[in-house]
mmCIF file of C-alpha atoms and ligand atoms in Angstrom:
data_model
loop_
_atom_site.group_PDB
_atom_site.id
_atom_site.type_symbol
_atom_site.label_atom_id
_atom_site.label_comp_id
_atom_site.label_asym_id
_atom_site.label_seq_id
_atom_site.Cartn_x
_atom_site.Cartn_y
_atom_site.Cartn_z
ATOM 1 C CA UNK A 509 75.343 43.082 -3.817
ATOM 2 C CA UNK A 510 77.236 40.040 -4.906
ATOM 3 C CA UNK A 511 77.884 39.956 -8.685
ATOM 4 C CA UNK A 512 78.387 36.679 -10.586
ATOM 5 C CA UNK A 513 79.419 37.164 -14.196
ATOM 6 C CA UNK A 514 78.696 34.156 -16.419
ATOM 7 C CA UNK A 515 79.806 33.404 -19.968
ATOM 8 C CA UNK A 516 76.311 33.111 -21.384
ATOM 9 C CA UNK A 517 72.606 32.784 -20.667
ATOM 10 C CA UNK A 518 72.812 29.014 -20.070
ATOM 11 C CA UNK A 519 75.356 29.566 -17.339
ATOM 12 C CA UNK A 520 73.189 32.295 -15.766
ATOM 13 C CA UNK A 521 70.295 29.822 -15.698
ATOM 14 C CA UNK A 522 72.525 27.070 -14.322
ATOM 15 C CA UNK A 523 73.880 29.251 -11.511
ATOM 16 C CA UNK A 524 70.371 30.403 -10.540
ATOM 17 C CA UNK A 525 69.211 26.787 -10.571
ATOM 18 C CA UNK A 526 71.959 25.776 -8.164
ATOM 19 C CA UNK A 527 70.998 28.540 -5.741
ATOM 20 C CA UNK A 528 67.252 27.752 -5.867
ATOM 21 C CA UNK A 529 67.781 24.024 -5.449
ATOM 22 C CA UNK A 530 70.224 24.637 -2.582
ATOM 23 C CA UNK A 531 67.509 26.680 -0.897
ATOM 24 C CA UNK A 532 64.986 23.841 -1.260
ATOM 25 C CA UNK A 533 67.465 21.234 -0.063
ATOM 26 C CA UNK A 534 68.186 23.373 2.986
ATOM 27 C CA UNK A 535 64.451 23.772 3.734
ATOM 28 C CA UNK A 536 61.877 21.719 1.870
ATOM 29 C CA UNK A 537 59.163 24.131 3.088
ATOM 30 C CA UNK A 538 60.857 27.099 1.364
ATOM 31 C CA UNK A 539 58.886 30.017 0.015
ATOM 32 C CA UNK A 540 60.108 31.064 -3.418
ATOM 33 C CA UNK A 541 59.301 34.418 -5.004
ATOM 34 C CA UNK A 542 58.981 33.990 -8.765
ATOM 35 C CA UNK A 543 59.037 36.186 -11.854
ATOM 36 C CA UNK A 544 57.721 35.747 -15.369
ATOM 37 C CA UNK A 545 59.316 37.055 -18.595
ATOM 38 C CA UNK A 546 62.019 35.554 -20.804
ATOM 39 C CA UNK A 547 64.856 35.698 -18.323
ATOM 40 C CA UNK A 548 63.842 32.936 -15.891
ATOM 41 C CA UNK A 549 62.770 30.488 -18.617
ATOM 42 C CA UNK A 550 66.117 28.652 -18.597
ATOM 43 C CA UNK A 551 65.961 28.465 -14.815
ATOM 44 C CA UNK A 552 62.463 27.010 -14.872
ATOM 45 C CA UNK A 553 63.503 24.406 -17.497
ATOM 46 C CA UNK A 554 66.332 23.303 -15.230
ATOM 47 C CA UNK A 555 64.139 23.239 -12.116
ATOM 48 C CA UNK A 556 61.792 20.897 -13.989
ATOM 49 C CA UNK A 557 64.751 18.652 -14.868
ATOM 50 C CA UNK A 558 65.880 18.759 -11.242
ATOM 51 C CA UNK A 559 62.763 16.881 -10.142
ATOM 52 C CA UNK A 560 63.774 13.730 -12.001
ATOM 53 C CA UNK A 561 67.525 14.191 -12.340
ATOM 54 C CA UNK A 562 68.251 15.421 -8.816
ATOM 55 C CA UNK A 563 65.187 14.349 -6.840
ATOM 56 C CA UNK A 564 64.203 17.914 -5.842
ATOM 57 C CA UNK A 565 60.728 17.870 -4.256
ATOM 58 C CA UNK A 566 58.227 20.735 -4.377
ATOM 59 C CA UNK A 567 55.525 19.007 -2.335
ATOM 60 C CA UNK A 568 55.952 21.422 0.579
ATOM 61 C CA UNK A 569 57.288 24.446 -1.344
ATOM 62 C CA UNK A 570 55.179 27.599 -1.717
ATOM 63 C CA UNK A 571 55.612 30.148 -4.477
ATOM 64 C CA UNK A 572 54.584 33.796 -4.541
ATOM 65 C CA UNK A 573 54.675 35.519 -7.940
ATOM 66 C CA UNK A 574 55.561 39.147 -8.423
ATOM 67 C CA UNK A 575 52.779 40.354 -10.623
ATOM 68 C CA UNK A 576 49.763 39.769 -12.859
ATOM 69 C CA UNK A 577 48.004 41.725 -15.572
ATOM 70 C CA UNK A 578 44.733 43.342 -14.572
ATOM 71 C CA UNK A 579 41.737 42.225 -16.556
ATOM 72 C CA UNK A 580 43.023 38.858 -17.817
ATOM 73 C CA UNK A 581 41.251 35.704 -16.735
ATOM 74 C CA UNK A 582 43.562 33.123 -15.112
ATOM 75 C CA UNK A 583 43.032 30.891 -18.173
ATOM 76 C CA UNK A 584 43.991 33.616 -20.651
ATOM 77 C CA UNK A 585 46.988 32.345 -22.701
ATOM 78 C CA UNK A 586 49.026 35.421 -21.694
ATOM 79 C CA UNK A 587 48.085 35.617 -18.031
ATOM 80 C CA UNK A 588 51.055 35.175 -15.743
ATOM 81 C CA UNK A 589 49.154 32.312 -14.059
ATOM 82 C CA UNK A 590 49.133 30.508 -17.416
ATOM 83 C CA UNK A 591 52.802 31.334 -17.998
ATOM 84 C CA UNK A 592 53.744 29.813 -14.642
ATOM 85 C CA UNK A 593 51.533 26.736 -15.116
ATOM 86 C CA UNK A 594 52.917 26.021 -18.602
ATOM 87 C CA UNK A 595 56.585 26.676 -17.762
ATOM 88 C CA UNK A 596 56.842 25.340 -14.247
ATOM 89 C CA UNK A 597 53.882 24.445 -12.048
ATOM 90 C CA UNK A 598 52.344 21.788 -14.318
ATOM 91 C CA UNK A 599 55.751 20.079 -14.634
ATOM 92 C CA UNK A 600 56.748 19.809 -10.970
ATOM 93 C CA UNK A 601 55.097 18.210 -7.952
ATOM 94 C CA UNK A 602 53.774 21.462 -6.464
ATOM 95 C CA UNK A 603 50.195 21.816 -5.192
ATOM 96 C CA UNK A 604 48.282 24.578 -6.976
ATOM 97 C CA UNK A 605 47.046 25.880 -3.588
ATOM 98 C CA UNK A 606 50.680 26.564 -2.646
ATOM 99 C CA UNK A 607 51.183 28.797 -5.706
ATOM 100 C CA UNK A 608 50.192 32.436 -5.209
ATOM 101 C CA UNK A 609 49.739 34.939 -8.014
ATOM 102 C CA UNK A 610 47.648 38.133 -7.769
ATOM 103 C CA UNK A 611 44.129 37.720 -9.102
ATOM 104 C CA UNK A 612 43.829 40.163 -11.956
ATOM 105 C CA UNK A 613 40.076 39.717 -12.259
ATOM 106 C CA UNK A 614 39.175 40.894 -8.765
ATOM 107 C CA UNK A 615 36.339 43.451 -8.886
ATOM 108 C CA UNK A 616 38.150 45.844 -6.596
ATOM 109 C CA UNK A 617 41.831 45.528 -7.409
ATOM 110 C CA UNK A 618 42.820 47.558 -4.307
ATOM 111 C CA UNK A 619 41.281 44.869 -2.066
ATOM 112 C CA UNK A 620 43.211 42.227 -3.947
ATOM 113 C CA UNK A 621 46.411 44.205 -3.346
ATOM 114 C CA UNK A 622 45.770 44.236 0.418
ATOM 115 C CA UNK A 623 44.928 40.527 0.393
ATOM 116 C CA UNK A 624 48.104 39.749 -1.578
ATOM 117 C CA UNK A 625 50.347 41.692 0.750
ATOM 118 C CA UNK A 626 48.853 39.661 3.629
ATOM 119 C CA UNK A 627 49.712 36.500 1.694
ATOM 120 C CA UNK A 628 53.314 37.706 1.378
ATOM 121 C CA UNK A 629 53.424 38.280 5.141
ATOM 122 C CA UNK A 630 51.581 35.149 6.259
ATOM 123 C CA UNK A 631 52.879 32.555 3.780
ATOM 124 C CA UNK A 632 56.229 34.317 3.678
ATOM 125 C CA UNK A 633 58.575 35.817 4.344
ATOM 126 C CA UNK A 634 59.883 34.811 0.946
ATOM 127 C CA UNK A 635 63.127 32.861 1.443
ATOM 128 C CA UNK A 636 64.443 33.458 -2.057
ATOM 129 C CA UNK A 637 63.067 35.960 -4.574
ATOM 130 C CA UNK A 638 63.893 35.642 -8.304
ATOM 131 C CA UNK A 639 63.855 38.912 -10.259
ATOM 132 C CA UNK A 640 64.418 39.959 -13.861
ATOM 133 C CA UNK A 641 65.151 43.581 -14.745
ATOM 134 C CA UNK A 642 63.443 45.838 -17.285
ATOM 135 C CA UNK A 643 65.512 47.966 -19.660
ATOM 136 C CA UNK A 644 64.320 50.995 -17.640
ATOM 137 C CA UNK A 645 65.272 49.339 -14.351
ATOM 138 C CA UNK A 646 61.828 48.105 -13.436
ATOM 139 C CA UNK A 647 61.494 45.139 -11.080
ATOM 140 C CA UNK A 648 58.139 43.421 -11.018
ATOM 141 C CA UNK A 649 55.956 46.086 -12.628
ATOM 142 C CA UNK A 650 57.520 48.806 -10.453
ATOM 143 C CA UNK A 651 58.264 51.366 -13.099
ATOM 144 C CA UNK A 652 60.662 54.334 -12.676
ATOM 145 C CA UNK A 653 59.392 56.727 -10.029
ATOM 146 C CA UNK A 654 57.705 54.051 -7.930
ATOM 147 C CA UNK A 655 57.864 54.808 -4.200
ATOM 148 C CA UNK A 656 60.546 52.607 -2.604
ATOM 149 C CA UNK A 657 58.151 52.049 0.325
ATOM 150 C CA UNK A 658 55.393 50.690 -1.955
ATOM 151 C CA UNK A 659 53.543 47.529 -1.065
ATOM 152 C CA UNK A 660 51.447 45.502 -3.527
ATOM 153 C CA UNK A 661 49.642 47.997 -5.744
ATOM 154 C CA UNK A 662 47.961 48.642 -9.065
ATOM 155 C CA UNK A 663 50.141 50.155 -11.782
ATOM 156 C CA UNK A 664 49.480 51.664 -15.147
ATOM 157 C CA UNK A 665 52.037 50.102 -17.491
ATOM 158 C CA UNK A 666 54.339 52.561 -19.244
ATOM 159 C CA UNK A 667 54.386 52.484 -23.042
ATOM 160 C CA UNK A 668 57.845 50.893 -23.266
ATOM 161 C CA UNK A 669 56.775 47.950 -21.074
ATOM 162 C CA UNK A 670 53.579 47.433 -23.085
ATOM 163 C CA UNK A 671 55.611 47.576 -26.318
ATOM 164 C CA UNK A 672 58.129 45.097 -24.979
ATOM 165 C CA UNK A 673 55.365 42.699 -23.889
ATOM 166 C CA UNK A 674 53.428 43.106 -27.123
ATOM 167 C CA UNK A 675 55.491 40.269 -28.585
ATOM 168 C CA UNK A 676 53.321 37.853 -26.664
ATOM 169 C CA UNK A 677 49.957 39.263 -27.807
ATOM 170 C CA UNK A 678 48.254 39.329 -31.247
ATOM 171 C CA UNK A 679 48.555 43.132 -31.216
ATOM 172 C CA UNK A 680 49.710 45.868 -28.865
ATOM 173 C CA UNK A 681 46.088 46.917 -28.337
ATOM 174 C CA UNK A 682 45.515 43.646 -26.548
ATOM 175 C CA UNK A 683 48.322 44.180 -24.004
ATOM 176 C CA UNK A 684 46.594 45.129 -20.768
ATOM 177 C CA UNK A 685 47.092 48.670 -19.557
ATOM 178 C CA UNK A 686 47.146 47.912 -15.859
ATOM 179 C CA UNK A 687 48.707 45.285 -13.617
ATOM 180 C CA UNK A 688 48.983 44.326 -9.970
ATOM 181 C CA UNK A 689 52.535 44.114 -8.694
ATOM 182 C CA UNK A 690 54.335 43.443 -5.473
ATOM 183 C CA UNK A 691 55.783 46.796 -4.403
ATOM 184 C CA UNK A 692 59.429 47.552 -3.887
ATOM 185 C CA UNK A 693 59.048 47.271 -0.112
ATOM 186 C CA UNK A 694 57.211 43.929 -0.567
ATOM 187 C CA UNK A 695 60.189 42.661 -2.586
ATOM 188 C CA UNK A 696 62.684 43.904 -0.037
ATOM 189 C CA UNK A 697 60.917 41.827 2.677
ATOM 190 C CA UNK A 698 62.457 38.730 1.014
ATOM 191 C CA UNK A 699 65.344 37.165 2.886
ATOM 192 C CA UNK A 700 67.446 36.623 -0.218
ATOM 193 C CA UNK A 701 67.133 38.034 -3.734
ATOM 194 C CA UNK A 702 68.552 36.811 -7.025
ATOM 195 C CA UNK A 703 68.455 39.289 -9.871
ATOM 196 C CA UNK A 704 69.065 37.738 -13.288
ATOM 197 C CA UNK A 705 70.084 39.673 -16.398
ATOM 198 C CA UNK A 706 71.183 38.372 -19.791
ATOM 199 C CA UNK A 707 71.682 39.806 -23.258
ATOM 200 C CA UNK A 708 72.970 43.010 -24.761
ATOM 201 C CA UNK A 709 69.567 44.684 -24.403
ATOM 202 C CA UNK A 710 70.084 44.654 -20.614
ATOM 203 C CA UNK A 711 73.601 46.082 -20.725
ATOM 204 C CA UNK A 712 72.563 49.717 -20.091
ATOM 205 C CA UNK A 713 70.349 48.641 -17.183
ATOM 206 C CA UNK A 714 73.128 46.570 -15.621
ATOM 207 C CA UNK A 715 75.586 49.437 -16.031
ATOM 208 C CA UNK A 716 73.167 51.866 -14.329
ATOM 209 C CA UNK A 717 72.484 49.348 -11.535
ATOM 210 C CA UNK A 718 76.171 48.826 -10.864
ATOM 211 C CA UNK A 719 76.846 52.573 -10.746
ATOM 212 C CA UNK A 720 75.320 52.275 -7.266
ATOM 213 C CA UNK A 721 73.247 55.454 -7.655
ATOM 214 C CA UNK A 722 70.322 54.506 -5.436
ATOM 215 C CA UNK A 723 67.386 56.354 -6.906
ATOM 216 C CA UNK A 724 63.646 55.762 -7.321
ATOM 217 C CA UNK A 725 63.994 56.748 -10.980
ATOM 218 C CA UNK A 726 65.769 53.403 -11.442
ATOM 219 C CA UNK A 727 63.767 50.953 -9.277
ATOM 220 C CA UNK A 728 66.314 48.093 -9.301
ATOM 221 C CA UNK A 729 68.876 50.401 -7.644
ATOM 222 C CA UNK A 730 66.819 50.233 -4.423
ATOM 223 C CA UNK A 731 68.094 46.624 -4.157
ATOM 224 C CA UNK A 732 71.351 48.170 -2.900
ATOM 225 C CA UNK A 733 69.398 48.764 0.374
ATOM 226 C CA UNK A 734 69.011 44.990 0.839
ATOM 227 C CA UNK A 735 71.823 43.029 2.408
ATOM 228 C CA UNK A 736 71.471 39.745 0.494
ATOM 229 C CA UNK A 737 71.204 40.309 -3.255
ATOM 230 C CA UNK A 738 73.029 38.302 -5.899
ATOM 231 C CA UNK A 739 73.149 39.610 -9.429
ATOM 232 C CA UNK A 740 73.723 36.833 -11.946
ATOM 233 C CA UNK A 741 74.605 38.364 -15.260
ATOM 234 C CA UNK A 742 76.043 37.176 -18.577
ATOM 235 C CA UNK A 743 78.936 38.805 -20.425
ATOM 236 C CA UNK A 744 76.609 40.521 -22.901
ATOM 237 C CA UNK A 745 74.613 42.210 -20.173
ATOM 238 C CA UNK A 746 77.850 43.064 -18.357
ATOM 239 C CA UNK A 747 79.683 44.493 -21.357
ATOM 240 C CA UNK A 748 79.207 48.175 -20.493
ATOM 241 C CA UNK A 749 80.460 47.813 -16.939
ATOM 242 C CA UNK A 750 84.002 49.181 -16.660
ATOM 243 C CA UNK A 751 86.278 46.802 -14.858
HETATM 244 C C1 F6R B 1626 57.803 39.784 -14.657
HETATM 245 C C2 F6R B 1626 58.574 40.827 -14.106
HETATM 246 C C3 F6R B 1626 59.328 41.796 -14.980
HETATM 247 C C4 F6R B 1626 60.457 41.152 -15.788
HETATM 248 C C5 F6R B 1626 61.194 42.176 -16.589
HETATM 249 C C6 F6R B 1626 62.233 41.571 -17.510
HETATM 250 O O1 F6R B 1626 57.181 39.011 -13.649
HETATM 251 O O2 F6R B 1626 58.614 40.924 -12.950
HETATM 252 O O3 F6R B 1626 59.893 42.795 -14.152
HETATM 253 O O4 F6R B 1626 61.328 40.499 -14.929
HETATM 254 O O5 F6R B 1626 60.274 42.905 -17.415
HETATM 255 O O6 F6R B 1626 61.552 40.827 -18.476
HETATM 256 P P1 F6R B 1626 62.339 39.809 -19.454
HETATM 257 O O7 F6R B 1626 62.879 38.737 -18.568
HETATM 258 O O8 F6R B 1626 61.310 39.298 -20.399
HETATM 259 O O9 F6R B 1626 63.410 40.587 -20.101
#
């Protein structure tokens, strides 16, 4: 795992932007794996700017998102489809049919998981996967204890994840209880992975990750089994790591 320590969140976003845009310049038919949450927002802002400022074209790019809440319509203000449309897709020249996000309204979620894994294999492999990290080490919605060989699957969200995501909903009762997520093995199929972490509230997680104890009780640690992972971290998130 390559570790890049940045001064602040802006620099984390800037560094990630450079790597994503380099990927697209190298292959304009790249497949990007994308995450939601607060961490990649600065990256997405800069990718939008890159269209006009640097002439980056998304016409032939495909994106595959990590996860989606179960039970939310695509148009729901807090669905991950809406998040991606508002923060990125509606602002760049990407075709909607090239953007893949699990369908959280599928009658039989298990069938949707199988279909989505086939998307990952047929549209992919993902050239570059963007990840954030949960305070408990989750990646996607793969909570502690998730099988490292897991493919796309349905998960029941743990209380801490629902509490942390409650900030986006009118009340915690409205945060969905289940989600569909790419599994850990699905994520590891990506050719390259960028894990972004910023802020003091991620410091414990970054410390645990960099202790190199590869353990399913801390899902992000399984990334040590992949040979092309770059952690981009700011000083706040890095502060508990002993140098
Ligand atoms: C979202 C996702 C999650 C987040 C993680 C960190 O698609 O995959 O694993 O990356 O919960 O969230 P933030 O960035 O909000 O701290």
